[in-house]
Tab-separated table of N, CA, C and O in Angstrom:
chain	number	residue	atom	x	y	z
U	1	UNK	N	0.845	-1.176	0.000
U	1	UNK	CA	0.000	0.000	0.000
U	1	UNK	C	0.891	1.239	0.000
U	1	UNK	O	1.785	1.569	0.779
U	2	UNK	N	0.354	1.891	-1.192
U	2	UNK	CA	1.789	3.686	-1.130
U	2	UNK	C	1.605	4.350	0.265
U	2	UNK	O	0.561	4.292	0.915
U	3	UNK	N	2.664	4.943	0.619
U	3	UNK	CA	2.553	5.990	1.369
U	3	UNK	C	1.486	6.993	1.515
U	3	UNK	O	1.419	7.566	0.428
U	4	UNK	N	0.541	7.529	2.402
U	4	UNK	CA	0.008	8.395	2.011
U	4	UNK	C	0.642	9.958	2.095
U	4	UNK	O	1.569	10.133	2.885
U	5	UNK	N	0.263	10.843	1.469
U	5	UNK	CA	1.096	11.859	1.463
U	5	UNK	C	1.357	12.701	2.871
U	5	UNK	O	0.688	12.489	3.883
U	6	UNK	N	2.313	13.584	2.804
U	6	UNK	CA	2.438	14.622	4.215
U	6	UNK	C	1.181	15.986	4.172
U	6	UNK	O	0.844	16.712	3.237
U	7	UNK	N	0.727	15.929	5.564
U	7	UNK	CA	-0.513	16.949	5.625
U	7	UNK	C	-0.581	17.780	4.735
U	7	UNK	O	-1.622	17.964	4.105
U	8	UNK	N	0.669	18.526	4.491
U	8	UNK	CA	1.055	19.492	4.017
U	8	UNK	C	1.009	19.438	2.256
U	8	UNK	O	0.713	20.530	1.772
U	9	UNK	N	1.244	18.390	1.301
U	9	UNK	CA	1.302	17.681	0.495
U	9	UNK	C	-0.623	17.545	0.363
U	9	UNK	O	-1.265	18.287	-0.379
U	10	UNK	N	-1.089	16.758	1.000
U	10	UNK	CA	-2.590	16.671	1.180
U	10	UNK	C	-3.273	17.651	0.781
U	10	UNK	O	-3.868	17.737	-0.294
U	11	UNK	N	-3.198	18.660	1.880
U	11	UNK	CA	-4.081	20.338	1.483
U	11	UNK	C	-3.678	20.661	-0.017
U	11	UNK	O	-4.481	21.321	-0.677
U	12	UNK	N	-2.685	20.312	-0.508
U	12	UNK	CA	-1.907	21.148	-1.785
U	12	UNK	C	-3.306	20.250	-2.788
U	12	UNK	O	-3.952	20.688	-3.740
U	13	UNK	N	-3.364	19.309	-2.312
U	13	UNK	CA	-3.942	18.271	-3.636
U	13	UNK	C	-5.696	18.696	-3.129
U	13	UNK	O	-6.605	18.574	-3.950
U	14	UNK	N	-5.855	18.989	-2.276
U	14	UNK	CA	-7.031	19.718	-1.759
U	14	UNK	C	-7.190	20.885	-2.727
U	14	UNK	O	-7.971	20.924	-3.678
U	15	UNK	N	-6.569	21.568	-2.448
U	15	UNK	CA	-6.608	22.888	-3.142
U	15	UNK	C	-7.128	22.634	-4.632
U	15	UNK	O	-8.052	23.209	-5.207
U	16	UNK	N	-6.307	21.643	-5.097
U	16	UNK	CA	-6.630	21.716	-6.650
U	16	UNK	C	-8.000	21.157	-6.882
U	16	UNK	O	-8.555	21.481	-7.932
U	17	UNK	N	-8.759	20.186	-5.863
U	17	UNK	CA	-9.939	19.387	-6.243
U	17	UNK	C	-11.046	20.760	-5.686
U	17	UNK	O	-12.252	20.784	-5.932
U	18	UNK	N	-10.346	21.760	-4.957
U	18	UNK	CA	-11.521	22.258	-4.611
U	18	UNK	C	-12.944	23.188	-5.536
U	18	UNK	O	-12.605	23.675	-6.614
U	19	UNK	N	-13.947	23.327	-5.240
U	19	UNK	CA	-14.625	23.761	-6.566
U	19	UNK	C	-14.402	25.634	-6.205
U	19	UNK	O	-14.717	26.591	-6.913
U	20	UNK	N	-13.955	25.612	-5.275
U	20	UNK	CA	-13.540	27.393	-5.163
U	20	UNK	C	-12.844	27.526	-5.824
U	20	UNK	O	-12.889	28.735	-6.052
U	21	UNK	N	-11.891	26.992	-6.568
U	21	UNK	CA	-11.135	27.739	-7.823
U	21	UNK	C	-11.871	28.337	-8.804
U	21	UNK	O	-13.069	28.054	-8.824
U	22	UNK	N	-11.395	29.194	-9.729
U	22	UNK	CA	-11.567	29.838	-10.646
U	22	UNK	C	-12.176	29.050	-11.645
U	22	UNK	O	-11.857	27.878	-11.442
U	23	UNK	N	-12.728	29.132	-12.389
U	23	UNK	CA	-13.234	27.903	-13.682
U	23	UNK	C	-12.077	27.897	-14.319
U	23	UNK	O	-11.593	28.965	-14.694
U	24	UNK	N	-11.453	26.715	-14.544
U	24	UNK	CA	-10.007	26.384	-15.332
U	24	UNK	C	-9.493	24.672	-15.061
U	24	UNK	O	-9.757	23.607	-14.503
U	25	UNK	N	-8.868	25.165	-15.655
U	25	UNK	CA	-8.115	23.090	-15.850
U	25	UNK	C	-8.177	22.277	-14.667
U	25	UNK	O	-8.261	21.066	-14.876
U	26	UNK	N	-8.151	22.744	-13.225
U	26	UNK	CA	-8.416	22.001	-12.396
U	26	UNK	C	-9.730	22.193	-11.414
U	26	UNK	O	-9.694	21.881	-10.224
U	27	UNK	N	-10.862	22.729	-12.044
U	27	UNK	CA	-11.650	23.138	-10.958
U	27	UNK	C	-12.668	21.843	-10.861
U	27	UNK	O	-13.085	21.308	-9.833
U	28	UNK	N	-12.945	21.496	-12.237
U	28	UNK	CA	-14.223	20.641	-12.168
U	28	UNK	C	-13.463	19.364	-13.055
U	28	UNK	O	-12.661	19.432	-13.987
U	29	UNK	N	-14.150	18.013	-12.262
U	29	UNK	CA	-13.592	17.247	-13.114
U	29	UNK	C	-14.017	16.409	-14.396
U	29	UNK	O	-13.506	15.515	-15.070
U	30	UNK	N	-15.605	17.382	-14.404
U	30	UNK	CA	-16.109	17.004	-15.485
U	30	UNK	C	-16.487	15.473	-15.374
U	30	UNK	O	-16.527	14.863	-16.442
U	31	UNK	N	-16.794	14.717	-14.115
U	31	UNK	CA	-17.144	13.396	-13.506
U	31	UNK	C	-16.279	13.036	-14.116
U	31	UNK	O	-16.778	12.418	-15.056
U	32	UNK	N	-14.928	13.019	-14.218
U	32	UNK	CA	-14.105	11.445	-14.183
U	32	UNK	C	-13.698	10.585	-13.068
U	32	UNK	O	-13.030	9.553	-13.002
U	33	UNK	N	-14.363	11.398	-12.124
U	33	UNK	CA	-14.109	10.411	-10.774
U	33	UNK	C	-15.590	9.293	-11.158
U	33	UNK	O	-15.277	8.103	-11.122
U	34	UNK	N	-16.739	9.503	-11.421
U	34	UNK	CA	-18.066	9.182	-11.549
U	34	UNK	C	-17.072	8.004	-12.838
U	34	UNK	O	-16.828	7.003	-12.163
U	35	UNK	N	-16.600	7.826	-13.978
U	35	UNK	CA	-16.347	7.398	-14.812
U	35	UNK	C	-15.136	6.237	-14.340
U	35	UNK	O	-15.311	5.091	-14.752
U	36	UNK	N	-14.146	6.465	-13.648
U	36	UNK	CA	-13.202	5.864	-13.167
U	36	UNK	C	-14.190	4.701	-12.329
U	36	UNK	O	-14.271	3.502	-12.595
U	37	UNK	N	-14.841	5.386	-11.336
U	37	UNK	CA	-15.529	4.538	-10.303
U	37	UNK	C	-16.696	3.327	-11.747
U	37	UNK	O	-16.731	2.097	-11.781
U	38	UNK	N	-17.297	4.126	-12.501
U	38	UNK	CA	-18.265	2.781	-13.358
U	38	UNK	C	-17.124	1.802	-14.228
U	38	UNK	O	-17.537	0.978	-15.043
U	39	UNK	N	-16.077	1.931	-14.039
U	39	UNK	CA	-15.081	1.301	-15.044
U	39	UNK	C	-14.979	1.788	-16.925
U	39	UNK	O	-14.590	1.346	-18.005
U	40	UNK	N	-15.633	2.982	-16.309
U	40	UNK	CA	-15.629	3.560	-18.210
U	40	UNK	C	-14.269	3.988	-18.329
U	40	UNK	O	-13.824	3.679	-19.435
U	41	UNK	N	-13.144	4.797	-17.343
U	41	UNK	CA	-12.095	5.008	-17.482
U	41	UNK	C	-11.335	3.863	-16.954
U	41	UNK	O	-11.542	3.468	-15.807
U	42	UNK	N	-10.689	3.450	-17.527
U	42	UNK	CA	-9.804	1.915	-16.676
U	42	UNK	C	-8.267	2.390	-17.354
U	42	UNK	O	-7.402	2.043	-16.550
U	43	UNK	N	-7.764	2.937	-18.330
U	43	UNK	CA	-6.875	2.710	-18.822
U	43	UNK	C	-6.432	3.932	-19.280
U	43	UNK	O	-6.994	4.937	-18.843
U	44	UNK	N	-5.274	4.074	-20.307
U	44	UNK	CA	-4.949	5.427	-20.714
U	44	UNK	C	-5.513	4.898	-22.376
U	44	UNK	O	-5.294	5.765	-23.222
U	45	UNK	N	-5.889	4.186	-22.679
U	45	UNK	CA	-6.686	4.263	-24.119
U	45	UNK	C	-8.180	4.555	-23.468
U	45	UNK	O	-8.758	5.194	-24.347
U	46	UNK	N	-8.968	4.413	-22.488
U	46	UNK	CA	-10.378	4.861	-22.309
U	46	UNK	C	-9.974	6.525	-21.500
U	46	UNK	O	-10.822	7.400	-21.330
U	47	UNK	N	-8.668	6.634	-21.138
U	47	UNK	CA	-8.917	7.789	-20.597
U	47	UNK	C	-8.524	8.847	-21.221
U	47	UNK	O	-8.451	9.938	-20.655
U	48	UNK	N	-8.098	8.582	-22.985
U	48	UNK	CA	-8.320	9.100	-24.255
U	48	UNK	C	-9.215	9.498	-24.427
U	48	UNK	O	-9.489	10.682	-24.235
U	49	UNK	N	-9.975	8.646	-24.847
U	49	UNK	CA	-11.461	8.749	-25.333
U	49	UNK	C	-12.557	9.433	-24.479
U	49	UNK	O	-13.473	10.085	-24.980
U	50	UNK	N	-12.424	9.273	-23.409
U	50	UNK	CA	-13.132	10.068	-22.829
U	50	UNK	C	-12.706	11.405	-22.701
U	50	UNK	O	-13.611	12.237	-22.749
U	51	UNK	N	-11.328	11.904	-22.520
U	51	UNK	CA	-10.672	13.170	-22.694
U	51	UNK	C	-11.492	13.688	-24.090
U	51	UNK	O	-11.860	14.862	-24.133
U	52	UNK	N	-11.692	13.024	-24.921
U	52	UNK	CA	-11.755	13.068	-26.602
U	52	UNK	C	-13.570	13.429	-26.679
U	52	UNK	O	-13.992	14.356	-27.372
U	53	UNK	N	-14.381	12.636	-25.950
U	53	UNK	CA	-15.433	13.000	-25.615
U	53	UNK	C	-15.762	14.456	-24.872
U	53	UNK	O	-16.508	15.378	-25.202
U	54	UNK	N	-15.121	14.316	-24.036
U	54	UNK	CA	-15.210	15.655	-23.137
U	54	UNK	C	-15.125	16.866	-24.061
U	54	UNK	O	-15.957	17.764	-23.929
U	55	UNK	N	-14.160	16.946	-25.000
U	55	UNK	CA	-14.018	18.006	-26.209
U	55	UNK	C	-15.490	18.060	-26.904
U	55	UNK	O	-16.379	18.902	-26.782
U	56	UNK	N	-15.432	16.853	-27.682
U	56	UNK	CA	-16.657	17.481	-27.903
U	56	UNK	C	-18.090	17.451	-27.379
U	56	UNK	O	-19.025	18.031	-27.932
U	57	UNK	N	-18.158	16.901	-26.533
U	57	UNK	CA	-19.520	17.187	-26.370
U	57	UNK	C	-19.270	18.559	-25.123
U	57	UNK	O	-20.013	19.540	-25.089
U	58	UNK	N	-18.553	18.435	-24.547
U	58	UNK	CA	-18.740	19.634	-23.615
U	58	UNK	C	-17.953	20.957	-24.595
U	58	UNK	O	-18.602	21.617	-25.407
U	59	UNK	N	-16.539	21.165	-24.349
U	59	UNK	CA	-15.843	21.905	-24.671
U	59	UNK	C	-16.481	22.616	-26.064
U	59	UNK	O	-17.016	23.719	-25.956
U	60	UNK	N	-16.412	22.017	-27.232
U	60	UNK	CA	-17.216	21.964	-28.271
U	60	UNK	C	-18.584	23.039	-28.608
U	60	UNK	O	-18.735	23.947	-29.426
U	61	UNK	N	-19.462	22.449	-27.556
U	61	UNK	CA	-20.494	22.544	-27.745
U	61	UNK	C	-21.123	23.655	-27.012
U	61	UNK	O	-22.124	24.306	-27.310
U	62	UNK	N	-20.359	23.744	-26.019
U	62	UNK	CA	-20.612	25.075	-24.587
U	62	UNK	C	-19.476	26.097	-24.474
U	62	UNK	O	-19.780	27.279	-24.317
U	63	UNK	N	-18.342	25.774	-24.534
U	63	UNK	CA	-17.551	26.797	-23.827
U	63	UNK	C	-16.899	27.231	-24.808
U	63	UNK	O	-16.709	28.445	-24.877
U	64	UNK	N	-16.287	26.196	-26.014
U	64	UNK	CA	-15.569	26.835	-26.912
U	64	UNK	C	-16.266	27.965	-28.410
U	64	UNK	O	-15.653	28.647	-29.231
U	65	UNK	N	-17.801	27.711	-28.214
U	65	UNK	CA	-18.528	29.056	-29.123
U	65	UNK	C	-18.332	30.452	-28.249
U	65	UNK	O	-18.161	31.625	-28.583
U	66	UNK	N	-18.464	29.586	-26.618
U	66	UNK	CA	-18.307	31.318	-26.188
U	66	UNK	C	-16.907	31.947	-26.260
U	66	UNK	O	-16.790	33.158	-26.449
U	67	UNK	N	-15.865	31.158	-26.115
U	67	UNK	CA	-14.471	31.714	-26.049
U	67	UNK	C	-14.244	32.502	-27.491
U	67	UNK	O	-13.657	33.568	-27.677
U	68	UNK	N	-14.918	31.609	-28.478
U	68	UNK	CA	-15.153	32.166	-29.892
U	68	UNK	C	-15.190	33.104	-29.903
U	68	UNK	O	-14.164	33.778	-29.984
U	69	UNK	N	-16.773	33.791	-29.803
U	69	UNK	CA	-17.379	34.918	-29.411
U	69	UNK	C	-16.738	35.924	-28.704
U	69	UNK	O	-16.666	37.123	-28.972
U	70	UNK	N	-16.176	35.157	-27.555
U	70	UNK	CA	-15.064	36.881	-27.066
U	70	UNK	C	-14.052	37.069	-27.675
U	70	UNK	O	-13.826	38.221	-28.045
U	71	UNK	N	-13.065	35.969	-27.998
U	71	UNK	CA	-11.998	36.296	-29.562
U	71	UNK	C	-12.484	37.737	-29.791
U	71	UNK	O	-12.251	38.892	-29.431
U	72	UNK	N	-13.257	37.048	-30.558
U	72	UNK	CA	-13.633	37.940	-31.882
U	72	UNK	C	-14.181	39.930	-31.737
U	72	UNK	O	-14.032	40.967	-32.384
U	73	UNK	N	-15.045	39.323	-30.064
U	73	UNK	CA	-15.340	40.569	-29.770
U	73	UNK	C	-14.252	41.218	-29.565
U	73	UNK	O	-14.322	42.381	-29.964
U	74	UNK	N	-12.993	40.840	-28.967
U	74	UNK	CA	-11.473	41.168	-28.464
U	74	UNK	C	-10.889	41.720	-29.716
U	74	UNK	O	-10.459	42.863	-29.560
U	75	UNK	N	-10.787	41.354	-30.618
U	75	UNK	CA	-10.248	41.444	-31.673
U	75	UNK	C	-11.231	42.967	-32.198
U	75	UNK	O	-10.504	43.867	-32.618
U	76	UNK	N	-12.516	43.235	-32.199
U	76	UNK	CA	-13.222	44.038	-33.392
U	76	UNK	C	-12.836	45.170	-32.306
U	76	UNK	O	-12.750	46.278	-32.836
U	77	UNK	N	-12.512	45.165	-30.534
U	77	UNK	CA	-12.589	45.744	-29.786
U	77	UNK	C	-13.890	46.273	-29.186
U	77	UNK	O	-13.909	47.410	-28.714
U	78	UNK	N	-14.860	45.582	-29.183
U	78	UNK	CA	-16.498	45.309	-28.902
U	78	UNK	C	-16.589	45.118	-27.774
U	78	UNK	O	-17.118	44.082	-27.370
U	79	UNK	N	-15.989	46.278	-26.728
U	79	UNK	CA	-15.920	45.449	-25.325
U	79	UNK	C	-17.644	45.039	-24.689
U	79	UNK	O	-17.878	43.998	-24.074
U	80	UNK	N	-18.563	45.964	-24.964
U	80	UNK	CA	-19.983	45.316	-25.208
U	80	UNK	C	-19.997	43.902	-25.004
U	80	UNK	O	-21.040	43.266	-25.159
């Protein structure tokens, strides 16, 4: 059985699972804990595909029209 980590080490890995962060790469995990636990993620070829899923159906479909959208507003200078 590994070591478990030092308190100090612990909180750090706390920090990153917590949902008080900022919206960004570590805030939400987008249920891959929910996915790991049904055996849909088991491996680094399902934990491809599901990375690969996550694009599009989330990223895709929700966040990356809006990032679009401010681009572009950024760019015409449309702060509106």
């Amino acid at each position: 059985m590994p070591t478990p980590p030092a308190p100090a080490s612990l909180l750090h890995l706390l920090w990153l699972a917590s949902p008080a962060l900022p919206v960004g790469g570590f805030s939400y995990s987008e249920g891959l804990e929910a996915a790991v636990d049904a055996g849909i993620v088991h491996d680094e070829a399902s934990a491809g595909d599901w990375l690969l899923n996550q694009l599009e159906l989330v990223q895709a479909r929700a966040e990356l029209p809006v990032a679009a959208a401010s681009h572009a507003a950024a760019l015409a200078l449309d702060g509106a």
